[in-house]
Tab-separated table of C-alpha atoms in Angstrom:
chain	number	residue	atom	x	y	z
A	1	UNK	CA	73.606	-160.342	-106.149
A	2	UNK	CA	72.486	-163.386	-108.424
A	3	UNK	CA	70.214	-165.801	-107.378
A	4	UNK	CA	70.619	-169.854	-108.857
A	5	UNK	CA	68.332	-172.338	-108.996
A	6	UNK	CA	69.136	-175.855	-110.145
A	7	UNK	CA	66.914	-178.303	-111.676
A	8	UNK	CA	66.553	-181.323	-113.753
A	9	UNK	CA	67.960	-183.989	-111.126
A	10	UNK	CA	66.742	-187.446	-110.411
A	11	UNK	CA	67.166	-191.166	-110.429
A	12	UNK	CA	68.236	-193.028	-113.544
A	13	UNK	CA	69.787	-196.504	-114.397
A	14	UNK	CA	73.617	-196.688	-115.722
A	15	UNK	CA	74.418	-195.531	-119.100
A	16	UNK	CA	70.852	-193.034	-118.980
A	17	UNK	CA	71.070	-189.473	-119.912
A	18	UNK	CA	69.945	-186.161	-117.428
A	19	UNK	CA	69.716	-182.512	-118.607
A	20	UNK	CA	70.150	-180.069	-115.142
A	21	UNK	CA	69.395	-176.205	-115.640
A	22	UNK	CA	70.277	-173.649	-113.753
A	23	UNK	CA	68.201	-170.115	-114.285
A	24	UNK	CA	70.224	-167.211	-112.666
A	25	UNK	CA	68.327	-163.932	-111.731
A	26	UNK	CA	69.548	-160.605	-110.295
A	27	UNK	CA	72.644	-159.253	-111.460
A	28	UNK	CA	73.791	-159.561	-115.763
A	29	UNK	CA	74.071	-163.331	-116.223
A	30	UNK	CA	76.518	-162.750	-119.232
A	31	UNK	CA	79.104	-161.133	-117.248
A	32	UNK	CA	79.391	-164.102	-114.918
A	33	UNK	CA	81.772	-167.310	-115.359
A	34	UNK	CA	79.897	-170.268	-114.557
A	35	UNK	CA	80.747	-173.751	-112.814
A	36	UNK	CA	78.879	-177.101	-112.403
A	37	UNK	CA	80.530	-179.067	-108.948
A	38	UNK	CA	79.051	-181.731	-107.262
A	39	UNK	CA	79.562	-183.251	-103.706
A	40	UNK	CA	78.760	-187.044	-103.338
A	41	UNK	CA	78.096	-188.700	-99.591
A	42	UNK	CA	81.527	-188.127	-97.463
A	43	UNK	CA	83.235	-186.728	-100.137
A	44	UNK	CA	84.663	-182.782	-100.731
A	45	UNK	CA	82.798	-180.584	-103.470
A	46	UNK	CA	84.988	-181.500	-107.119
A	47	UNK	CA	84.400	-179.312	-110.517
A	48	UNK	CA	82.780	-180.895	-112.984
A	49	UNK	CA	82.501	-178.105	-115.719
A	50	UNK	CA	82.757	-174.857	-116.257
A	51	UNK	CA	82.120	-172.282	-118.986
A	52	UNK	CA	83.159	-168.189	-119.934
A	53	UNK	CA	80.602	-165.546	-120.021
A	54	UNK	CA	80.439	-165.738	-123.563
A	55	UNK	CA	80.292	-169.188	-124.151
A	56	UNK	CA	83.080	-169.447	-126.432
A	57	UNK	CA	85.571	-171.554	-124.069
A	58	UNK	CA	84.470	-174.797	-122.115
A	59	UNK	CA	86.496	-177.066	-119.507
A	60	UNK	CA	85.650	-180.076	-117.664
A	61	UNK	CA	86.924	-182.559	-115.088
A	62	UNK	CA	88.823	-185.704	-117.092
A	63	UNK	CA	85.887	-187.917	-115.460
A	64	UNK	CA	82.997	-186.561	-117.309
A	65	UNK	CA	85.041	-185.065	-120.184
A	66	UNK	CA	83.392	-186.776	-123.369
A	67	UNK	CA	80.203	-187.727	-121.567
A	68	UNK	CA	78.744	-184.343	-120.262
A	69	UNK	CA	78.375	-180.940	-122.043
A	70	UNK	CA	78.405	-177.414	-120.410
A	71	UNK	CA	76.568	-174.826	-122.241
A	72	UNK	CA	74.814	-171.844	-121.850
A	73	UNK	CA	71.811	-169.628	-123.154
A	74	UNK	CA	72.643	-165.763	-121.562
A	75	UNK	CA	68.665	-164.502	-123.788
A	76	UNK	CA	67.390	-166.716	-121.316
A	77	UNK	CA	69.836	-166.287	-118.066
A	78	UNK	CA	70.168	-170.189	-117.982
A	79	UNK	CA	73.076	-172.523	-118.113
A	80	UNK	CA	72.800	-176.532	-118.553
A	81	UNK	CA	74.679	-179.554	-118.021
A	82	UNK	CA	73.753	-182.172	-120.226
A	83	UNK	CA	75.145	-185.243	-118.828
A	84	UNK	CA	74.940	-188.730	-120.700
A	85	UNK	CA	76.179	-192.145	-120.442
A	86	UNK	CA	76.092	-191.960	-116.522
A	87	UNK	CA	77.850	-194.192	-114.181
A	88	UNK	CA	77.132	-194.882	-110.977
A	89	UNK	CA	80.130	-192.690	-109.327
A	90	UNK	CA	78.269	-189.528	-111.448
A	91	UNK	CA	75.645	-189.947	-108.419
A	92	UNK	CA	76.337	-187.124	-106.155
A	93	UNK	CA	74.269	-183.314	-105.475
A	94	UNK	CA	75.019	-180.911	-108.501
A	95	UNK	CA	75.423	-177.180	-107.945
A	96	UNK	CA	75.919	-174.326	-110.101
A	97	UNK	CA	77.902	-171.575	-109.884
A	98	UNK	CA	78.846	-167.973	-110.793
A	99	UNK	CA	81.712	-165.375	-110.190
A	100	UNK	CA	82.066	-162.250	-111.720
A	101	UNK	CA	84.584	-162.181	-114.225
A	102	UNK	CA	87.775	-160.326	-112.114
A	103	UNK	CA	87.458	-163.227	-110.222
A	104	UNK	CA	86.776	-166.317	-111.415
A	105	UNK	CA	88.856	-169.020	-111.732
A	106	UNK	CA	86.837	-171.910	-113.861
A	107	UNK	CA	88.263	-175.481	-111.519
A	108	UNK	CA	87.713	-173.583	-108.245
A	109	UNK	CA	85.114	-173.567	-106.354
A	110	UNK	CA	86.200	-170.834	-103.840
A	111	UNK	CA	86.148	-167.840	-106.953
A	112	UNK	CA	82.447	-168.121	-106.923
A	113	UNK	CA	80.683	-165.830	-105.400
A	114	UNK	CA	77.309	-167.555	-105.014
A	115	UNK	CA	75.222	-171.188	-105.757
A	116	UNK	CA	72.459	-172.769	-106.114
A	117	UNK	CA	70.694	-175.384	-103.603
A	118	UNK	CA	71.824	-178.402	-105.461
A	119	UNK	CA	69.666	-180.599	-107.208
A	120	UNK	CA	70.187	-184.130	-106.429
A	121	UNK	CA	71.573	-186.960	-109.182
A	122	UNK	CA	70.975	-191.229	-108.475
A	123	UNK	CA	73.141	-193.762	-111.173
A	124	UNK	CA	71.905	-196.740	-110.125
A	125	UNK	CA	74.123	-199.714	-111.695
C-alpha cells in the first residue's frame, strides 16, 4: 500500500510559476512509476507527466511539454511538478500517482494503483 499526498496548489495570475509535491509513504517509493493528471470542471482526468522509478526517463502531455518539469527525489519519497508559465486552461485539480512497475503504463491513468486527494490549481488570465 502507498499513501500520496499532494501539495503546493493555489491561485496565481497567467504566465506565474507553482511547484506541487507529492510525499509517498508505505510501500518502496523507488520501485513505483509515477504520474501527474489533472481533472478540470466537466472535463475527464488527462496525463500531464509522468516519470520511471529511477528517474532517468520523463514524458509529458504536448500541452505542458516545455513549460512543466516532472522530477523526483526517491532519499526523500517525494516527486514534484514544477509547472511555469501557466495559462489559464492549466487551472484544473492535480493528482499524483503510482503503479508498481509490472504494471504501469506512464499516459494511463487506469495502471495506477493508488492517488493522492488532489491539490487544487487557479490561472487566472
Amino acid at each position: 500500500q502507498v499513501q500520496l499526498v499532494e501539495s503546493g496548489g493555489g491561485a496565481v495570475q497567467a504566465g506565474g510559476s507553482l511547484r506541487l509535491s507529492c510525499l509517498a509513504s508505505g510501500r518502496t517509493f523507488s520501485l513505483y512509476g509515477m504520474g501527474w493528471f489533472r481533472q478540470a470542471p466537466g472535463q475527464e482526468r488527462e496525463f500531464v507527466a509522468a516519470i520511471i522509478w529511477g528517474g532517468a526517463a520523463t514524458d509529458y502531455a504536448d500541452s505542458v511539454k516545455g513549460r512543466f518539469t516532472i522530477s523526483r527525489d526517491n532519499a526523500k519519497n517525494t516527486m514534484y511538478l514544477q509547472m511555469n508559465g501557466l495559462k489559464s486552461e492549466d487551472t484544473a485539480v492535480y493528482y499524483c500517482a503510482a503503479a508498481p512497475a509490472s504494471r504501469w503504463s506512464a499516459r494511463r491513468a487506469t495502471s495506477y494503483d493508488y492517488w493522492g486527494q488532489g491539490t487544487q490549481v487557479t490561472v487566472s488570465s
